[in-house]
Short mmCIF file of C-alpha atoms and ligand atoms in Angstrom, two decimals:
data_model
loop_
_atom_site.label_atom_id
_atom_site.label_comp_id
_atom_site.label_asym_id
_atom_site.label_seq_id
_atom_site.Cartn_x
_atom_site.Cartn_y
_atom_site.Cartn_z
CA UNK A 1 5.85 9.40 -36.91
CA UNK A 2 4.10 6.46 -38.53
CA UNK A 3 5.28 3.02 -37.48
CA UNK A 4 5.45 0.91 -40.59
CA UNK A 5 4.51 -2.78 -40.28
CA UNK A 6 6.98 -4.83 -42.22
CA UNK A 7 8.61 -8.17 -42.80
CA UNK A 8 12.30 -8.80 -43.33
CA UNK A 9 12.28 -8.89 -47.15
CA UNK A 10 10.20 -5.72 -47.37
CA UNK A 11 12.51 -4.06 -44.85
CA UNK A 12 15.57 -4.97 -46.91
CA UNK A 13 13.85 -3.63 -50.07
CA UNK A 14 13.09 -0.33 -48.34
CA UNK A 15 16.70 0.02 -47.24
CA UNK A 16 18.14 -0.96 -50.61
CA UNK A 17 15.95 1.55 -52.40
CA UNK A 18 17.55 4.31 -50.34
CA UNK A 19 21.13 3.07 -50.11
CA UNK A 20 23.46 4.89 -52.48
CA UNK A 21 25.99 3.21 -54.75
CA UNK A 22 29.57 4.52 -54.68
CA UNK A 23 30.08 7.92 -56.27
CA UNK A 24 33.78 7.69 -57.11
CA UNK A 25 36.49 5.32 -58.33
CA UNK A 26 40.08 4.98 -57.22
CA UNK A 27 43.12 3.04 -58.44
CA UNK A 28 44.43 0.51 -55.92
CA UNK A 29 47.82 -1.21 -56.25
CA UNK A 30 47.09 -4.87 -56.99
CA UNK A 31 48.86 -5.84 -53.75
CA UNK A 32 46.26 -3.78 -51.83
CA UNK A 33 43.23 -4.72 -53.87
CA UNK A 34 42.14 -7.89 -52.06
CA UNK A 35 38.53 -7.55 -50.90
CA UNK A 36 37.96 -4.37 -52.90
CA UNK A 37 35.12 -4.12 -55.42
CA UNK A 38 35.98 -3.68 -59.10
CA UNK A 39 34.69 -0.44 -60.59
CA UNK A 40 35.05 -1.55 -64.22
CA UNK A 41 35.06 -4.74 -66.27
CA UNK A 42 38.58 -6.13 -66.46
CA UNK A 43 39.70 -7.80 -69.72
CA UNK A 44 42.79 -9.85 -70.49
CA UNK A 45 45.33 -7.68 -72.30
CA UNK A 46 47.56 -10.57 -73.38
CA UNK A 47 47.20 -14.28 -74.10
CA UNK A 48 47.92 -16.40 -71.05
CA UNK A 49 50.17 -18.25 -71.47
CA UNK A 50 51.78 -15.88 -73.98
CA UNK A 51 53.27 -18.74 -76.09
CA UNK A 52 52.72 -22.46 -76.73
CA UNK A 53 54.56 -24.21 -73.90
CA UNK A 54 55.46 -27.50 -72.32
CA UNK A 55 53.45 -28.65 -69.28
CA UNK A 56 56.22 -31.00 -68.12
CA UNK A 57 59.90 -31.92 -68.26
CA UNK A 58 60.65 -34.00 -71.36
CA UNK A 59 61.16 -33.80 -75.10
CA UNK A 60 59.21 -31.72 -77.58
CA UNK A 61 58.79 -33.55 -80.88
CA UNK A 62 56.62 -34.16 -83.95
CA UNK A 63 53.96 -36.75 -83.09
CA UNK A 64 54.39 -38.42 -86.51
CA UNK A 65 57.98 -39.31 -85.53
CA UNK A 66 56.80 -41.52 -82.63
CA UNK A 67 53.63 -42.95 -84.22
CA UNK A 68 54.85 -46.56 -83.92
CA UNK A 69 56.93 -46.24 -80.72
CA UNK A 70 56.60 -48.54 -77.76
CA UNK A 71 58.86 -50.09 -75.10
CA UNK A 72 60.28 -52.69 -77.53
CA UNK A 73 60.56 -50.42 -80.57
CA UNK A 74 61.40 -46.92 -79.38
CA UNK A 75 61.78 -44.08 -81.89
CA UNK A 76 65.29 -42.65 -81.74
CA UNK A 77 65.40 -38.90 -82.27
CA UNK A 78 68.26 -36.39 -82.43
CA UNK A 79 68.24 -33.87 -79.59
CA UNK A 80 68.85 -30.66 -81.54
CA UNK A 81 68.36 -28.08 -78.78
CA UNK A 82 67.74 -27.55 -75.08
CA UNK A 83 64.99 -25.09 -74.15
CA UNK A 84 64.63 -24.16 -70.49
CA UNK A 85 61.75 -22.12 -69.05
CA UNK A 86 62.60 -18.50 -69.87
CA UNK A 87 64.53 -19.40 -73.09
CA UNK A 88 63.36 -18.83 -76.62
CA UNK A 89 63.68 -21.71 -79.12
CA UNK A 90 66.82 -21.58 -81.28
CA UNK A 91 64.80 -22.55 -84.36
CA UNK A 92 62.25 -25.04 -85.67
CA UNK A 93 62.54 -28.82 -85.32
CA UNK A 94 63.58 -30.69 -88.47
CA UNK A 95 62.07 -34.17 -89.10
CA UNK A 96 63.54 -36.73 -86.67
CA UNK A 97 64.57 -34.06 -84.15
CA UNK A 98 63.47 -33.47 -80.57
CA UNK A 99 64.08 -30.58 -78.18
CA UNK A 100 64.91 -31.18 -74.50
CA UNK A 101 62.39 -28.99 -72.62
CA UNK A 102 61.57 -28.12 -69.03
CA UNK A 103 58.15 -27.31 -67.65
CA UNK A 104 57.07 -23.87 -68.87
CA UNK A 105 59.53 -23.78 -71.78
CA UNK A 106 58.26 -22.36 -75.11
CA UNK A 107 57.76 -25.04 -77.75
CA UNK A 108 59.67 -24.69 -81.05
CA UNK A 109 57.89 -24.57 -84.42
CA UNK A 110 57.46 -28.14 -85.68
CA UNK A 111 56.84 -29.62 -82.22
CA UNK A 112 53.31 -31.01 -81.89
CA UNK A 113 53.58 -32.83 -78.54
CA UNK A 114 55.86 -33.45 -75.56
CA UNK A 115 57.11 -36.84 -74.39
CA UNK A 116 57.33 -37.07 -70.61
CA UNK A 117 60.99 -37.69 -69.68
CA UNK A 118 59.99 -40.78 -67.66
CA UNK A 119 58.89 -42.31 -71.00
CA UNK A 120 62.38 -41.88 -72.54
CA UNK A 121 65.97 -42.90 -71.83
CA UNK A 122 66.77 -39.29 -70.84
CA UNK A 123 69.22 -39.14 -73.79
CA UNK A 124 71.37 -36.02 -74.19
CA UNK A 125 72.33 -36.19 -77.87
CA UNK A 126 69.93 -38.87 -78.99
CA UNK A 127 66.76 -39.84 -77.17
CA UNK A 128 64.78 -43.07 -77.24
CA UNK A 129 61.04 -42.45 -76.87
CA UNK A 130 59.18 -45.50 -75.52
CA UNK A 131 55.62 -44.33 -76.17
CA UNK A 132 53.56 -43.05 -79.06
CA UNK A 133 51.91 -39.66 -78.62
CA UNK A 134 48.87 -38.02 -80.14
CA UNK A 135 48.95 -34.61 -81.77
CA UNK A 136 48.91 -31.94 -79.04
CA UNK A 137 49.37 -34.44 -76.23
CA UNK A 138 51.12 -32.70 -73.30
CA UNK A 139 50.91 -29.43 -75.20
CA UNK A 140 49.72 -26.14 -73.76
CA UNK A 141 48.42 -23.64 -76.30
CA UNK A 142 49.09 -19.94 -76.21
CA UNK A 143 46.01 -18.28 -74.66
CA UNK A 144 44.69 -21.62 -73.39
CA UNK A 145 44.23 -20.29 -69.84
CA UNK A 146 43.01 -16.85 -70.90
CA UNK A 147 42.89 -15.44 -74.42
CA UNK A 148 43.53 -11.69 -74.87
CA UNK A 149 40.25 -9.79 -74.76
CA UNK A 150 38.34 -12.19 -72.49
CA UNK A 151 36.57 -10.83 -69.40
CA UNK A 152 38.67 -11.64 -66.33
CA UNK A 153 36.38 -10.09 -63.71
CA UNK A 154 33.23 -8.02 -64.04
CA UNK A 155 32.52 -4.64 -62.52
CA UNK A 156 30.93 -5.14 -59.09
CA UNK A 157 32.91 -8.26 -58.21
CA UNK A 158 34.67 -8.37 -54.86
CA UNK A 159 38.26 -9.36 -55.56
CA UNK A 160 39.47 -12.66 -54.13
CA UNK A 161 42.99 -14.08 -54.24
CA UNK A 162 42.18 -15.88 -57.52
CA UNK A 163 41.24 -12.55 -59.16
CA UNK A 164 44.39 -10.88 -57.83
CA UNK A 165 46.57 -13.69 -59.20
CA UNK A 166 44.83 -13.70 -62.58
CA UNK A 167 45.23 -9.93 -62.93
CA UNK A 168 48.88 -10.17 -61.84
CA UNK A 169 49.38 -12.85 -64.54
CA UNK A 170 48.30 -10.19 -67.01
CA UNK A 171 51.01 -7.87 -65.81
CA UNK A 172 48.55 -5.43 -64.25
CA UNK A 173 49.90 -3.42 -61.34
CA UNK A 174 46.65 -1.82 -60.21
CA UNK A 175 42.88 -2.16 -60.36
CA UNK A 176 40.07 0.40 -60.57
CA UNK A 177 38.02 -0.09 -57.42
CA UNK A 178 35.33 1.71 -55.46
CA UNK A 179 36.12 3.41 -52.17
CA UNK A 180 35.55 1.27 -49.09
CA UNK A 181 32.18 2.10 -47.51
CA UNK A 182 32.48 3.99 -44.25
CA UNK A 183 30.10 2.71 -41.59
CA UNK A 184 29.38 4.48 -38.32
CA UNK A 185 28.66 2.46 -35.18
CA UNK A 186 27.25 3.60 -31.89
CA UNK A 187 26.77 1.38 -28.85
CA UNK A 188 24.30 2.69 -26.31
CA UNK A 189 23.53 1.50 -22.79
CA UNK A 190 24.28 2.93 -19.35
CA UNK A 191 25.63 -0.49 -18.33
CA UNK A 192 28.48 -0.39 -20.86
CA UNK A 193 32.02 -0.06 -19.56
CA UNK A 194 34.97 0.56 -21.85
CA UNK A 195 37.42 -2.30 -22.35
CA UNK A 196 40.71 -1.84 -20.54
CA UNK A 197 39.16 -0.38 -17.39
CA UNK A 198 38.03 -2.16 -14.21
CA UNK A 199 34.46 -3.42 -14.40
CA UNK A 200 32.19 -1.68 -11.87
CA UNK A 201 29.34 -3.72 -10.30
CA UNK A 202 26.36 -4.12 -12.59
CA UNK A 203 28.31 -3.12 -15.67
CA UNK A 204 29.43 -5.15 -18.69
CA UNK A 205 32.07 -4.48 -21.28
CA UNK A 206 30.82 -3.17 -24.62
CA UNK A 207 31.30 -5.93 -27.17
CA UNK A 208 28.78 -5.00 -29.88
CA UNK A 209 30.72 -2.10 -31.31
CA UNK A 210 33.73 -4.39 -31.69
CA UNK A 211 31.76 -7.25 -33.24
CA UNK A 212 30.07 -5.03 -35.79
CA UNK A 213 33.25 -3.11 -36.62
CA UNK A 214 34.99 -6.43 -37.20
CA UNK A 215 32.15 -7.55 -39.46
CA UNK A 216 32.43 -4.34 -41.47
CA UNK A 217 36.12 -5.04 -41.95
CA UNK A 218 35.34 -8.61 -43.02
CA UNK A 219 32.98 -7.13 -45.60
CA UNK A 220 35.78 -4.88 -46.87
CA UNK A 221 34.67 -1.60 -45.31
CA UNK A 222 35.87 0.76 -42.62
CA UNK A 223 34.05 1.42 -39.37
CA UNK A 224 34.18 4.23 -36.88
CA UNK A 225 32.68 3.48 -33.48
CA UNK A 226 31.39 5.68 -30.69
CA UNK A 227 31.23 3.42 -27.69
CA UNK A 228 29.10 3.23 -24.59
CA UNK A 229 26.79 6.25 -24.83
CA UNK A 230 24.53 6.28 -21.74
CA UNK A 231 20.76 5.72 -22.02
CA UNK A 232 19.98 9.39 -22.47
CA UNK A 233 18.12 10.40 -25.62
CA UNK A 234 19.73 13.83 -25.89
CA UNK A 235 23.24 12.39 -25.54
CA UNK A 236 22.53 9.62 -28.02
CA UNK A 237 21.04 12.09 -30.51
CA UNK A 238 24.09 14.35 -30.21
CA UNK A 239 26.50 11.45 -30.70
CA UNK A 240 24.49 10.21 -33.70
CA UNK A 241 24.40 13.67 -35.19
CA UNK A 242 28.18 13.87 -35.09
CA UNK A 243 28.75 10.44 -36.60
CA UNK A 244 26.09 10.96 -39.29
CA UNK A 245 27.98 13.94 -40.61
CA UNK A 246 30.71 11.61 -41.85
CA UNK A 247 28.94 8.33 -42.63
CA UNK A 248 26.10 7.32 -44.92
CA UNK A 249 25.16 4.30 -42.82
CA UNK A 250 25.15 4.17 -39.04
CA UNK A 251 24.14 1.22 -36.87
CA UNK A 252 23.35 1.64 -33.21
CA UNK A 253 22.86 -1.08 -30.61
CA UNK A 254 20.72 -1.04 -27.49
CA UNK A 255 17.59 0.74 -26.38
CA UNK A 256 15.32 -0.18 -29.25
CA UNK A 257 12.82 -2.39 -27.48
CA UNK A 258 9.93 -1.53 -25.16
CA UNK A 259 11.83 -1.12 -21.86
CA UNK A 260 11.73 2.02 -19.74
CA UNK A 261 15.12 3.15 -21.04
CA UNK A 262 14.66 2.14 -24.67
CA UNK A 263 15.08 5.59 -26.13
CA UNK A 264 15.93 5.02 -29.77
CA UNK A 265 12.43 5.87 -31.11
CA UNK A 266 12.68 9.10 -29.11
CA UNK A 267 16.17 9.74 -30.54
CA UNK A 268 14.69 9.38 -34.03
CA UNK A 269 12.15 12.08 -33.16
CA UNK A 270 14.82 14.40 -31.79
CA UNK A 271 16.79 14.00 -35.02
CA UNK A 272 13.68 14.58 -37.12
CA UNK A 273 14.28 11.24 -38.84
CA UNK A 274 11.66 9.31 -40.81
CA UNK A 275 10.77 5.82 -39.55
CA UNK A 276 11.16 3.27 -42.36
CA UNK A 277 10.12 0.36 -40.17
CA UNK A 278 10.11 -0.63 -36.54
CA UNK A 279 9.92 -4.37 -35.97
CA UNK A 280 10.38 -7.04 -38.61
CA UNK A 281 8.93 -9.99 -36.74
CA UNK A 282 11.94 -12.33 -36.64
CA UNK A 283 13.89 -13.62 -33.66
CA UNK A 284 16.29 -12.65 -32.31
CA UNK A 285 16.65 -8.97 -33.06
CA UNK A 286 13.43 -8.37 -34.98
CA UNK A 287 12.78 -5.26 -32.87
CA UNK A 288 15.06 -3.37 -35.28
CA UNK A 289 14.16 0.23 -36.05
CA UNK A 290 15.24 1.79 -39.35
CA UNK A 291 15.44 5.56 -39.68
CA UNK A 292 16.15 7.77 -42.62
CA UNK A 293 17.50 11.24 -42.31
CA UNK A 294 18.01 12.92 -45.66
CA UNK A 295 20.06 10.41 -47.61
CA UNK A 296 21.52 8.78 -44.50
CA UNK A 297 20.33 5.50 -43.04
CA UNK A 298 20.31 4.67 -39.34
CA UNK A 299 19.74 1.08 -38.24
CA UNK A 300 18.88 0.84 -34.55
CA UNK A 301 19.47 -2.73 -33.44
CA UNK A 302 18.90 -4.68 -30.25
CA UNK A 303 21.74 -4.53 -27.74
CA UNK A 304 21.67 -8.28 -27.26
CA UNK A 305 24.98 -9.28 -28.86
CA UNK A 306 23.67 -12.22 -30.90
CA UNK A 307 20.52 -10.35 -31.93
CA UNK A 308 22.63 -7.35 -32.93
CA UNK A 309 24.85 -9.49 -35.12
CA UNK A 310 21.89 -11.28 -36.76
CA UNK A 311 20.18 -8.00 -37.60
CA UNK A 312 23.38 -6.37 -38.75
CA UNK A 313 24.00 -9.29 -41.08
CA UNK A 314 20.47 -9.30 -42.47
CA UNK A 315 19.87 -5.55 -42.75
CA UNK A 316 23.21 -3.76 -42.89
CA UNK A 317 24.81 -6.46 -45.09
CA UNK A 318 22.78 -5.74 -48.27
CA UNK A 319 22.99 -1.96 -47.72
CA UNK A 320 26.75 -2.22 -47.27
CA UNK A 321 27.13 -4.24 -50.47
CA UNK A 322 25.15 -1.68 -52.44
CA UNK A 323 27.29 1.14 -50.99
CA UNK A 324 30.36 -0.91 -51.89
CA UNK A 325 29.26 -1.20 -55.54
CA UNK A 326 28.82 -4.98 -55.42
CA UNK A 327 26.38 -6.62 -57.82
CA UNK A 328 25.42 -9.45 -55.44
CA UNK A 329 23.46 -7.65 -52.72
CA UNK A 330 21.56 -10.37 -50.95
CA UNK A 331 23.10 -12.50 -48.24
CA UNK A 332 24.33 -15.80 -49.77
CA UNK A 333 22.15 -18.80 -48.88
CA UNK A 334 22.42 -22.55 -49.33
CA UNK A 335 20.06 -25.48 -48.67
CA UNK A 336 21.33 -27.97 -46.12
CA UNK A 337 20.19 -30.94 -44.12
CA UNK A 338 19.60 -30.34 -40.39
CA UNK A 339 21.67 -32.55 -38.06
CA UNK A 340 20.27 -33.03 -34.59
CA UNK A 341 16.91 -31.45 -34.03
CA UNK A 342 15.31 -28.19 -33.04
CA UNK A 343 12.57 -29.24 -30.64
CA UNK A 344 10.73 -25.90 -30.41
CA UNK A 345 7.81 -24.97 -32.62
CA UNK A 346 8.53 -21.54 -34.03
CA UNK A 347 5.62 -19.10 -34.27
CA UNK A 348 7.87 -16.36 -35.61
CA UNK A 349 10.68 -16.55 -38.13
CA UNK A 350 13.84 -17.52 -36.29
CA UNK A 351 17.57 -17.46 -36.96
CA UNK A 352 19.53 -20.20 -35.30
CA UNK A 353 23.34 -20.25 -35.13
CA UNK A 354 24.94 -23.38 -36.57
CA UNK A 355 27.96 -24.92 -38.26
CA UNK A 356 27.82 -26.04 -41.88
CA UNK A 357 29.88 -29.08 -42.85
CA UNK A 358 29.40 -30.32 -46.38
CA UNK A 359 25.67 -30.20 -46.97
CA UNK A 360 24.88 -30.79 -43.29
CA UNK A 361 24.18 -28.14 -40.73
CA UNK A 362 24.79 -28.74 -37.02
CA UNK A 363 22.97 -26.62 -34.44
CA UNK A 364 24.67 -25.52 -31.23
CA UNK A 365 23.78 -27.98 -28.43
CA UNK A 366 24.64 -25.60 -25.61
CA UNK A 367 24.68 -21.90 -26.02
CA UNK A 368 21.93 -21.31 -28.54
CA UNK A 369 20.00 -19.15 -26.04
CA UNK A 370 19.60 -15.54 -27.02
CA UNK A 371 21.84 -14.44 -24.12
CA UNK A 372 24.73 -16.51 -25.36
CA UNK A 373 27.27 -15.07 -27.77
CA UNK A 374 30.54 -16.93 -27.32
CA UNK A 375 29.12 -20.11 -28.93
CA UNK A 376 29.18 -18.18 -32.21
CA UNK A 377 32.93 -18.76 -32.26
CA UNK A 378 32.08 -22.39 -33.14
CA UNK A 379 29.48 -21.42 -35.75
CA UNK A 380 29.69 -20.12 -39.29
CA UNK A 381 26.09 -19.78 -40.41
CA UNK A 382 22.49 -19.05 -39.46
CA UNK A 383 19.60 -21.42 -40.11
CA UNK A 384 16.55 -19.49 -41.33
CA UNK A 385 13.50 -21.16 -39.79
CA UNK A 386 10.24 -19.89 -41.32
CA UNK A 387 7.42 -18.51 -39.16
CA UNK A 388 4.90 -21.16 -38.13
CA UNK A 389 7.37 -24.05 -38.30
CA UNK A 390 6.70 -27.16 -36.19
CA UNK A 391 9.59 -28.67 -34.19
CA UNK A 392 12.25 -29.74 -36.70
CA UNK A 393 13.85 -33.15 -36.67
CA UNK A 394 17.11 -34.62 -37.94
CA UNK A 395 17.34 -34.59 -41.73
CA UNK A 396 14.94 -31.67 -42.32
CA UNK A 397 15.88 -29.48 -45.31
CA UNK A 398 16.67 -25.95 -44.14
CA UNK A 399 17.82 -22.63 -45.58
CA UNK A 400 21.21 -21.48 -44.35
CA UNK A 401 22.83 -18.06 -44.45
CA UNK A 402 26.62 -18.10 -44.51
CA UNK A 403 28.36 -15.75 -42.10
P1 AMP B 501 18.92 -3.60 -24.89
O1 AMP B 501 18.76 -3.86 -26.35
O2 AMP B 501 19.43 -2.26 -24.58
O3 AMP B 501 17.67 -3.95 -24.16
O4 AMP B 501 20.02 -4.63 -24.37
C1 AMP B 501 19.81 -6.03 -24.44
C2 AMP B 501 20.91 -6.76 -23.72
O5 AMP B 501 22.13 -6.57 -24.42
C3 AMP B 501 21.20 -6.29 -22.32
O6 AMP B 501 21.52 -7.41 -21.51
C4 AMP B 501 22.38 -5.37 -22.49
O7 AMP B 501 23.14 -5.25 -21.31
C5 AMP B 501 23.15 -6.06 -23.55
N1 AMP B 501 23.94 -5.11 -24.32
C6 AMP B 501 23.52 -3.92 -24.79
N2 AMP B 501 24.49 -3.28 -25.46
C7 AMP B 501 25.57 -4.09 -25.42
C8 AMP B 501 26.89 -3.99 -25.93
N3 AMP B 501 27.28 -2.92 -26.63
N4 AMP B 501 27.75 -4.99 -25.72
C9 AMP B 501 27.35 -6.08 -25.04
N5 AMP B 501 26.12 -6.25 -24.54
C10 AMP B 501 25.22 -5.27 -24.70
MG1 MG B 502 19.47 -1.20 -22.81
#
């Protein structure tokens, strides 16, 4: 098996070239569609709002009738009808007439603006209007929010609450979405004890399979985990074989480095898998090994919990999004200003956990060591420090990946 030399971007390209987009579409009830990926462009079927309406409580009127109104010389109009939200107007306004309206009420023909009730005497049969109004002042046009036929959300978009609400406003009850990607996870290491059981000496609880499964759920997918397979290449290969039968993407953790019990390269050989790359040169977690078996991808990641998460984010993230049918595949990045400093020179590319606030990014004072994981609970991003960087000081411009 050839061991391909690679950098991160090339590695991602190799994986994306092999990852398969979704092969089917399903209808999801709108109430269940949050986080799903749209499988078709979605267009407005009706004007929103469906009629010209009042944006406030007041009086609908013809602007020409109040052209000269002010506090001293109010126009006096006849209140010819009351229109509440949900009503339909009884008929058009005649000259000199106003309609009492509530917020959301349809405006009658002849009304060209709405006087805010605070600018009137609140009259019931006759109303004094103390202000002049321009044509279409306080007036919401039919279709102003969304005209029928306009694109609401494009195929490949992951639905957020704003999409769900906009589609609901159109009266839609369901959305055409892609199936949720199914990701297999396998944690390996003879030191791993299952949660819920006493911890024998020298053992640790398996956390990686939980972290990565949770991340898959945050991405909108479903994960199936096989936990705590001992450092035994035959056992790992058998477990992988079983999980590969059902999943297109499997991530393993542990045993991928150069230690005596780092068996993942050997597991790849047992499975007859092709090595796409082994080692991408970044820290932490750059020891990642990517295997291909038929049309299935296996990402073998470091067991170190922070390194595993970094690599999963960088490598599995784009693959997942392609499998999900999303159009934005690459991990979202922003530029930010470093707060504090990072006193180490960095020969290799390095990902540093941090917290982004406004345009400023704060590194973790304590707990940025590779053995530390819990500090991530205070972080929400990774700073991407390029290879060959000198120590970085306060105010440096850095690239940040949002988690
Ligand atoms: P490895 O990649 O197997 O060399 O493991 C690197 C470090 O991560 C070791 O300290 C392991 O004990 C730890 N580790 C490996 N797998 C897990 C896991 N599933 N959960 C938590 N820690 C792990
Ligand atoms: Mg190990």
